[in-house]
XYZ file of C-alpha atoms in Angstrom:
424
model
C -5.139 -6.648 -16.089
C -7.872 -4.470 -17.981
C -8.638 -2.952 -14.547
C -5.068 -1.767 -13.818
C -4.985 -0.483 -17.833
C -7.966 1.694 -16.980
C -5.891 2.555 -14.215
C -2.908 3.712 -15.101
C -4.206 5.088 -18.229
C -6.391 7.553 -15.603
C -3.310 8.524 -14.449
C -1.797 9.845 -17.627
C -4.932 11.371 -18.965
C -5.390 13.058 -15.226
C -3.285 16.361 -16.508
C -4.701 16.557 -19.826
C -7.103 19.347 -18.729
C -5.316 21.515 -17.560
C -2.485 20.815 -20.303
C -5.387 21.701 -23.076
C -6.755 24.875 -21.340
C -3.232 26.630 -21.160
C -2.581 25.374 -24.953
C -5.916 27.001 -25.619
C -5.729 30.441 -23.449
C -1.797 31.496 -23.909
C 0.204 32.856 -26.547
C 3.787 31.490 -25.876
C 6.128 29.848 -28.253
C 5.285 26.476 -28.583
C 8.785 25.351 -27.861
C 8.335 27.369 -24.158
C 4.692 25.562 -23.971
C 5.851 22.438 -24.079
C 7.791 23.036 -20.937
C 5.024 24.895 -19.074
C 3.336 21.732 -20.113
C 5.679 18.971 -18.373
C 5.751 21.566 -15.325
C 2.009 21.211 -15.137
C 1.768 16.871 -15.754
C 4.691 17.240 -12.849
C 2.277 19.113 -10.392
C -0.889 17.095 -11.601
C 0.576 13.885 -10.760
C 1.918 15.045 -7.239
C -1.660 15.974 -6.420
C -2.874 12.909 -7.684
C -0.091 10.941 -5.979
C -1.608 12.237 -2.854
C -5.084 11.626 -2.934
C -3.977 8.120 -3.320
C -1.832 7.855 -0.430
C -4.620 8.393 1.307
C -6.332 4.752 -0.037
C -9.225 6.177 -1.544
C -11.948 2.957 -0.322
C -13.682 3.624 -3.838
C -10.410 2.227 -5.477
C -9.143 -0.624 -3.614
C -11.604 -3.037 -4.214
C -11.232 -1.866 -8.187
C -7.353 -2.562 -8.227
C -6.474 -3.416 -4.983
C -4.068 -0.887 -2.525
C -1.057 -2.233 -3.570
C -1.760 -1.343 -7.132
C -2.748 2.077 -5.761
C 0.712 2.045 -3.668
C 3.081 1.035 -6.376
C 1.230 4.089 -9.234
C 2.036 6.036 -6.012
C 5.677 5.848 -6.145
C 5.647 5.359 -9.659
C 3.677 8.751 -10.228
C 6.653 10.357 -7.919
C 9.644 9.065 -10.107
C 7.695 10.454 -13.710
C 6.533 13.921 -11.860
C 10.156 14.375 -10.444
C 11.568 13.433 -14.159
C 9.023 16.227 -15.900
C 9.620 18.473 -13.384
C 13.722 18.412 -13.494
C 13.159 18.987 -17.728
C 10.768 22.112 -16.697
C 12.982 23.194 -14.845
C 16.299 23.341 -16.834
C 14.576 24.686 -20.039
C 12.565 27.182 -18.477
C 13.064 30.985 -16.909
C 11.633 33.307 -14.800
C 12.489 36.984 -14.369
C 10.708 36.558 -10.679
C 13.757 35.576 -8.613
C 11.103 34.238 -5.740
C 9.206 32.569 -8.467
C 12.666 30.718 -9.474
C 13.568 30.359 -5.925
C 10.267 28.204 -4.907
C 10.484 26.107 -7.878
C 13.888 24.901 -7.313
C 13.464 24.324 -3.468
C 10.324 22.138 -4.683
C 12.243 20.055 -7.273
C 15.363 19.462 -4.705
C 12.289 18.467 -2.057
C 10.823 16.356 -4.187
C 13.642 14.492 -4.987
C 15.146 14.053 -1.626
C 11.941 13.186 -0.074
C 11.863 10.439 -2.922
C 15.020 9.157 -2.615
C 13.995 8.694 1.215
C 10.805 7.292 0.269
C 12.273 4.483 -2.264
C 14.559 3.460 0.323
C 12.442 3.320 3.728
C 8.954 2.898 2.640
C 8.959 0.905 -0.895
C 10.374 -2.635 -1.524
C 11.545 -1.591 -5.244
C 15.505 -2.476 -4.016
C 15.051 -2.739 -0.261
C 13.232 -5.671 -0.601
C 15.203 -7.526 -3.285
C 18.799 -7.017 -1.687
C 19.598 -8.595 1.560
C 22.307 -5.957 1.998
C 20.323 -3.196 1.888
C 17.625 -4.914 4.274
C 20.368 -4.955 6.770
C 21.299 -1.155 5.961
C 17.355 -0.467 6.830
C 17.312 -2.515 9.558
C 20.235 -0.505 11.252
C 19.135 2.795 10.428
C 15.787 2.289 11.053
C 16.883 2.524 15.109
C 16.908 6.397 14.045
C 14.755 6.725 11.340
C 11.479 5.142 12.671
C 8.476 4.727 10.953
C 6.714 7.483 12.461
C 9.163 10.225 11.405
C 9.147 8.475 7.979
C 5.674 9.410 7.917
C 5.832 12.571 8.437
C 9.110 13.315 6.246
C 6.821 12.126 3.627
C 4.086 14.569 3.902
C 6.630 17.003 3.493
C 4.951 16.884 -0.265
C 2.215 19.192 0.944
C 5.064 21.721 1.868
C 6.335 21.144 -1.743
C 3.229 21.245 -3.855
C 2.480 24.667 -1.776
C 5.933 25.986 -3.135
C 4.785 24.757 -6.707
C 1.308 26.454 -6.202
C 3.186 29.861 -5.083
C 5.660 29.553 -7.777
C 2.741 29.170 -10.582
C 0.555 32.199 -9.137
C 3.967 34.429 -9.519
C 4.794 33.399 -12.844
C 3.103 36.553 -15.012
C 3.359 34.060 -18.323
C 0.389 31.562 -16.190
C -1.328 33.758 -13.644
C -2.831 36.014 -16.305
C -4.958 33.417 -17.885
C -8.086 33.690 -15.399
C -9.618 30.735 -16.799
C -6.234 28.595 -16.529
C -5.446 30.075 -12.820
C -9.356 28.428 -11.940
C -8.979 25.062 -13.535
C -5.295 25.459 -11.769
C -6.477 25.696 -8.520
C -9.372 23.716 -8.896
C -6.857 20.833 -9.005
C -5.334 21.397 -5.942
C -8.297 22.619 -3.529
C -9.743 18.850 -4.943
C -6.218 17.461 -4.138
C -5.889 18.900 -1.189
C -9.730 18.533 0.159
C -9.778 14.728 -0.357
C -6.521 14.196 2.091
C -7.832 16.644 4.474
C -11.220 14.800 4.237
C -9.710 11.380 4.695
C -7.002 12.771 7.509
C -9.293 14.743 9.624
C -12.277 13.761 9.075
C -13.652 10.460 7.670
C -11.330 8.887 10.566
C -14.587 9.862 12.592
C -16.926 7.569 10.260
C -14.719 4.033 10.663
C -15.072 1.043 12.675
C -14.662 1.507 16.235
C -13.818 -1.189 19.019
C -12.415 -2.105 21.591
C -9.317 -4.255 22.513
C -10.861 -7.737 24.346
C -7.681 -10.188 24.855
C -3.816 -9.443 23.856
C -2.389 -12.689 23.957
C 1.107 -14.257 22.742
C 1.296 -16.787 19.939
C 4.911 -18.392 19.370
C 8.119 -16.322 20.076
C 7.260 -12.971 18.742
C 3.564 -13.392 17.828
C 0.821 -11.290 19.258
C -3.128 -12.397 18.692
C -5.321 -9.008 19.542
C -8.661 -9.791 19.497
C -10.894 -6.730 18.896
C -14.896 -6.313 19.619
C -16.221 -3.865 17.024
C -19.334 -1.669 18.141
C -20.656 -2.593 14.775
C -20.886 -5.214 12.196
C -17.924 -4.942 9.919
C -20.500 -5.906 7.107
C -18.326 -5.391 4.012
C -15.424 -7.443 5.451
C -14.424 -10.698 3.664
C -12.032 -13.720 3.935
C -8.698 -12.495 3.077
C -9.060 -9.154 4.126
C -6.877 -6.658 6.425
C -7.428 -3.060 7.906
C -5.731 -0.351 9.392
C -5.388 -0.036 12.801
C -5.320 2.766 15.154
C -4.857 2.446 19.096
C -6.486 5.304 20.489
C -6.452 4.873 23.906
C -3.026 3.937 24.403
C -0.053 5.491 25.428
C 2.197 2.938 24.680
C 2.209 2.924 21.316
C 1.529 5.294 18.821
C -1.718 6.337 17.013
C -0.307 5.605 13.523
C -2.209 3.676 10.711
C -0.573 0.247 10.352
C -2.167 -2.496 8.251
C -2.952 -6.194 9.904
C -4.926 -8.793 8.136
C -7.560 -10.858 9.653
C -7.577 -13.991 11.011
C -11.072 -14.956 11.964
C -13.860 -12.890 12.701
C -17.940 -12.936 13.016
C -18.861 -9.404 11.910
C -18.605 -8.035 15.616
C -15.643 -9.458 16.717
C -12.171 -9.682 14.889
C -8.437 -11.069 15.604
C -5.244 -10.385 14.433
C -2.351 -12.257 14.360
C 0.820 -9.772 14.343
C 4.551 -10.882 14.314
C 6.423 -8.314 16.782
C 9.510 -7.533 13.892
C 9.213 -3.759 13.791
C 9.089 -0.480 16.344
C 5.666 -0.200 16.682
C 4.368 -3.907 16.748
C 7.073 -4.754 19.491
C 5.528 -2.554 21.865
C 2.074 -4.160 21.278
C 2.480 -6.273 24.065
C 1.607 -2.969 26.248
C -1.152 -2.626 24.734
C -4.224 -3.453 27.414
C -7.651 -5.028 26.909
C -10.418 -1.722 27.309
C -8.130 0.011 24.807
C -10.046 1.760 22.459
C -9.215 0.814 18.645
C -10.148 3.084 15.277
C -10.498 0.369 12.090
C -10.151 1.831 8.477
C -11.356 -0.568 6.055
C -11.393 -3.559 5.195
C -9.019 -3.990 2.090
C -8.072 -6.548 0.275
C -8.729 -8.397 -3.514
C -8.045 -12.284 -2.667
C -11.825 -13.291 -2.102
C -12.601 -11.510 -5.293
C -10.088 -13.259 -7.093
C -11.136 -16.727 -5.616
C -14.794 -15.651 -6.736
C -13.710 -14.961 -10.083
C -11.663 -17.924 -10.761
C -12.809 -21.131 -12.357
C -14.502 -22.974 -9.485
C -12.970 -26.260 -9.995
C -9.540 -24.803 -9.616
C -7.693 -25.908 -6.631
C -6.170 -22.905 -3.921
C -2.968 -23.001 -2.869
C -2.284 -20.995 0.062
C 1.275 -20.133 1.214
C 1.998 -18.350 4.751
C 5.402 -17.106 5.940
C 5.120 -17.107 9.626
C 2.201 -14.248 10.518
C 1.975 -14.558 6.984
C -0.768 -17.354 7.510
C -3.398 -14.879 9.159
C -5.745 -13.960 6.403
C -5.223 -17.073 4.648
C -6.426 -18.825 7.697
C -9.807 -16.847 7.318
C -9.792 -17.578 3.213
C -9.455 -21.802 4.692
C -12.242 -21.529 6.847
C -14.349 -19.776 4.491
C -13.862 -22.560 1.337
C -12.488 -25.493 2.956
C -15.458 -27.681 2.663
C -16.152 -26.275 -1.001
C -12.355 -26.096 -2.646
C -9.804 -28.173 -3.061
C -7.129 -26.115 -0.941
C -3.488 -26.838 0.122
C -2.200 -24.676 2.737
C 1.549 -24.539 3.025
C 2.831 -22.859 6.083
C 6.771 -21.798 6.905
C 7.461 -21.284 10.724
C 10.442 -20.545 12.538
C 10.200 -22.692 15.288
C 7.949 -25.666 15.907
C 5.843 -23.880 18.532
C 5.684 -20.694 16.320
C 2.917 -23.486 14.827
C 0.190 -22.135 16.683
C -2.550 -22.488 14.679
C -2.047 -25.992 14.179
C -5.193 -27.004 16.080
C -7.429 -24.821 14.675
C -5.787 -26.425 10.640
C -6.802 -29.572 11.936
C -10.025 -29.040 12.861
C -10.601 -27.928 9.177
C -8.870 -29.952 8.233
C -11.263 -33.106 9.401
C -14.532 -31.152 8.259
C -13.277 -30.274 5.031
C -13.710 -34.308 4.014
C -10.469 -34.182 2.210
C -10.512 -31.245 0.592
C -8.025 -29.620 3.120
C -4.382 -30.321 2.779
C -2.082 -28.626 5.533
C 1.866 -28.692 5.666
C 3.445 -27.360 7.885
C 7.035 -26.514 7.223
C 10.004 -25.560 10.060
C 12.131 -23.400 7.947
C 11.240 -21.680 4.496
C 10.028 -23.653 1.609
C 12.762 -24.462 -1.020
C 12.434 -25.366 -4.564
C 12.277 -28.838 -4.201
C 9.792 -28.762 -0.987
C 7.236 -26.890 -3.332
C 7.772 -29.329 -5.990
C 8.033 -32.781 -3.865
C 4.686 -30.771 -1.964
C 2.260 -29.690 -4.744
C 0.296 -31.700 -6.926
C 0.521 -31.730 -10.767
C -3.168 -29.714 -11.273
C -2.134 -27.493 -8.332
C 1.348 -26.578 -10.325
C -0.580 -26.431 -13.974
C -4.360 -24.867 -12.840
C -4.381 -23.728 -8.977
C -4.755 -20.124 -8.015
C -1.910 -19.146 -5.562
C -2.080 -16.556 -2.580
C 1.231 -15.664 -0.996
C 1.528 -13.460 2.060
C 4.707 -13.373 4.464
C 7.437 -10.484 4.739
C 7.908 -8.970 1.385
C 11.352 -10.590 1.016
C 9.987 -13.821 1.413
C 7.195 -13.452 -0.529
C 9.373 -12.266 -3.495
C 11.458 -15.428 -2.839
C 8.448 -17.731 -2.829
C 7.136 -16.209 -5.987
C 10.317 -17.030 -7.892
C 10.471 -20.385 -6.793
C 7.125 -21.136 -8.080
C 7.796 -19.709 -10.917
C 10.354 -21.849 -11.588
C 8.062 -24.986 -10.828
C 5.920 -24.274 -14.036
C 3.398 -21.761 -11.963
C 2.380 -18.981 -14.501
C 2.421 -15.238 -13.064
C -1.194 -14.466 -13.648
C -2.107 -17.037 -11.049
C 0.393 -16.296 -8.292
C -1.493 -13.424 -6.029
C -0.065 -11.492 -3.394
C -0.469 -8.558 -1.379
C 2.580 -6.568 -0.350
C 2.020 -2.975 0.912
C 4.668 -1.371 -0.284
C 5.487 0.072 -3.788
C-alpha cells in the first residue's frame, strides 16, 4: 500500500515543475494562470501516461504492471478532465493555436472512450453484456488496430506541443519554453528508447515444441540463448514471434509455467485473434522476450512464513501458479484449486500429482469441472486458509473478478487476495 502511495503521489507532484516555473516567470491574471495551469498538469500527465505504457522494468517490480496499467488509464480520465476546463475558460487570438488545441482535446477523448472500452476491464469486464458487445465487435476492431488507435496520443500531444509554442502568453518565457520541452523530449525519448531500441537488448529464443493441451490450449516451449536470470515463480513476459508470418509481431503477455533459466513454457488458452493462430506457429521460430514481470513471489517472500497459499487457476489461469507450486510445495502449506472446462482440459494433472506426493502433505490439489461457487470455496478451504492464507488468483479477468467476490464473501480480507490482471 505505501508503495502504490509513493506512487500515485509521483504522479500528482510530476507537473509541479513546470506549474511553479510559469507561476514564477509570467505576469497573467491569476484567474487566467490557473487555467494555463490545468492545461499544463493535462499535458504532463499525457507524457507521463506514456512513458508508462511502455512498462518501464525499473517500476514493475516496485508496484507491479498492473498498478502501472490502471494509473495509466486513470492519468487519461484526470488529464482529459483538466484539459476540457482549460479549454472552456481559456482564449487564444491564434486561430491555429485554438484550432490544435481543440482537435487534441476531441482526440483525447475519443481515443479514451475507445481505450476504456477495448483495452481496460473498468466496465467491460464487470458486465456480461458488454463482454458480448466486445466480443462481436472485436471481429473488426482487432487488437492490433487497437494498438495502434491508441498511439494516436503521440499525434495528440504533438498538437498540444504546437498549440503551446504558438500561444505568445507561454512561448515568451525562454526559461518556461526549456523546462516545457524538456518534458516532452524525456517523454518522448523513453518510448522511442523502449519501442525501437531496448527491444534489441531482451531475451532471445527460439520456439522448440508447439504442442496442444485440452481443447483450446497451446504449450510453446521456448529455448532462450541466455539464462533468464532475474525470472521467478509466478512470473510472465511479453512475447514477440519474429520469425513468423502467421501471426503478428505484437507484444502479448503469457505467464510461465516451468522453466530452468534456459528453457521456458507457456501454457496459452487459444480465446482471442492472435493466440488462435498460434497453432501456426513452427518450432525454429525465432521469439523476442521482454521481461519477466510479475509481484506474486515477492509477495509470498514477504508474507508471514507460516501462512498457508492458496492458489486459484481458471483454466490457463493455472500456468504461473503451477511454477509458484513447484517452487514452495515442499516448504508451504499450499492448496491449489483449479476450474477446467472439460475433464481433459485437466492436463496438468500428472505433473500436480507428482508434487503433490513429494510435497509430504503439504500439497493439496482440487481440481474442479466447472467454476468454483460459493459454497465449493467454502466446503474446499480450511478455516486458517479462510482467516490467515495469502491468495493468488489468475484466470480471465471476468472470472477472476468473480472469484474475488466470492472469497470475499467467505471471510477472506482484500489485502490478502492477489491478482494480476493486465488491464486497467
Amino acid at each position: 500500500m505505501l508503495r502504490k502511495l509513493l506512487f500515485w503521489s509521483f504522479a500528482v507532484a510530476f507537473p509541479l515543475p513546470l506549474v511553479l516555473t510559469y507561476d514564477l516567470v509570467a505576469d497573467e491574471p491569476e484567474r487566467l494562470k490557473f487555467y494555463i495551469f490545468l492545461g499544463l498538469i493535462a499535458y504532463t500527465w499525457w507524457l507521463l501516461s506514456i512513458v508508462l505504457s511502455v512498462r518501464p522494468s525499473w517500476l514493475h517490480r516496485f508496484v507491479g504492471l498492473p498498478s502501472i496499467y490502471g494509473l495509466h488509464g486513470a492519468l487519461g480520465v484526470l488529464a482529459l478532465a483538466a484539459a476540457y476546463t482549460h479549454s472552456d475558460n481559456s482564449y487564444s487570438p491564434n486561430s491555429l493555436a485554438r484550432i490544435l488545441g481543440d482537435w487534441a482535446f476531441y482526440g483525447a477523448l475519443a481515443v479514451l472512450c475507445y481505450s476504456v472500452f477495448f483495452m481496460s476491464g473498468w466496465f467491460v469486464d464487470r458486465s456480461r453484456l458488454l463482454l458480448a458487445v466486445k466480443r462481436l465487435l472485436e471481429t473488426v476492431f482487432r487488437r492490433r488496430l487497437s494498438l495502434w488507435i491508441h498511439r494516436l496520443n503521440l499525434v495528440i500531444v504533438a498538437m498540444i506541443w504546437l498549440h503551446a509554442h504558438l500561444l505568445v502568453r507561454v512561448n515568451q518565457y525562454f526559461a518556461f519554453m526549456v523546462l516545457f520541452d524538456l518534458y516532452t523530449v524525456m517523454a518522448l525519448g523513453i518510448y522511442v528508447w523502449k519501442k525501437w531500441i531496448a527491444p534489441d537488448t531482451y531475451l532471445m529464443g527460439t520456439v522448440t515444441s508447439n504442442d496442444t493441451r485440452g481443447g483450446a490450449t497451446r504449450r510453446v516451449s521456448v529455448g532462450l540463448d541466455s539464462k533468464a536470470t532475474t525470472l521467478q515463480p509466478g512470473d510472465f513476459f511479453f512475447l514477440s514471434f519474429e520469425g513468423s508470418s502467421s501471426v503478428s509481431r505484437e507484444w502479448h503477455p503469457f505467464s510461465v509455467t516451468d522453466d530452468n533459466r534456459k528453457a521456458l513454457s507457456f501454457t496459452i488458452r487459444q480465446h482471442g485473434d492472435f493466440t488462435r493462430r498460434l497453432d501456426n506457429v513452427e518450432v525454429g521460430t525465432r521469439v523476442r522476450l521482454e521481461g519477466p514481470f510479475g509481484r506474486f513471489e515477492s509477495i509470498i517472500q514477504g508474507r508471514d512464513r507460516e501462512a498457508p497459499l492458496v492458489l486459484v487457476g481458471m483454466g490457463a489461469g493455472v500456468a504461473p501458479l503451477l511454477s509458484l507450486a513447484a517452487a514452495h510445495h515442499t516448504t508451504r502449506k499450499i492448496h491449489l484449486l483449479w476450474a477446467v472446462r472439460n475433464p481433459e482440459d485437466a492436463y496438468y494433472r500428472d505433473v500436480l500429482e507428482e508434487y503433490q506426493a513429494a510435497s509430504g502433505g503439504q500439497l493439496q490439489v482440487t481440481i474442479n469441472v466447472g467454476r468454483f461457487r460459493r459454497e465449493d470455496l467454502a466446503g474446499t478451504l480450511s478455516a486458517e486458509a479462510v482467516a490467515k492464507g495469502a491468495f493468488f488468483i489468475v484466470g480471465p479477468n471476468p472470472a477472476v473478478l468473480a472469484n474475488q467476490r466470492l472469497l470475499r464473501r467467505i471471510g477472506v480480507s482484500a489485502r490478502r487476495i492477489h491478482q494480476e490482471r493486465l488491464t486497467m
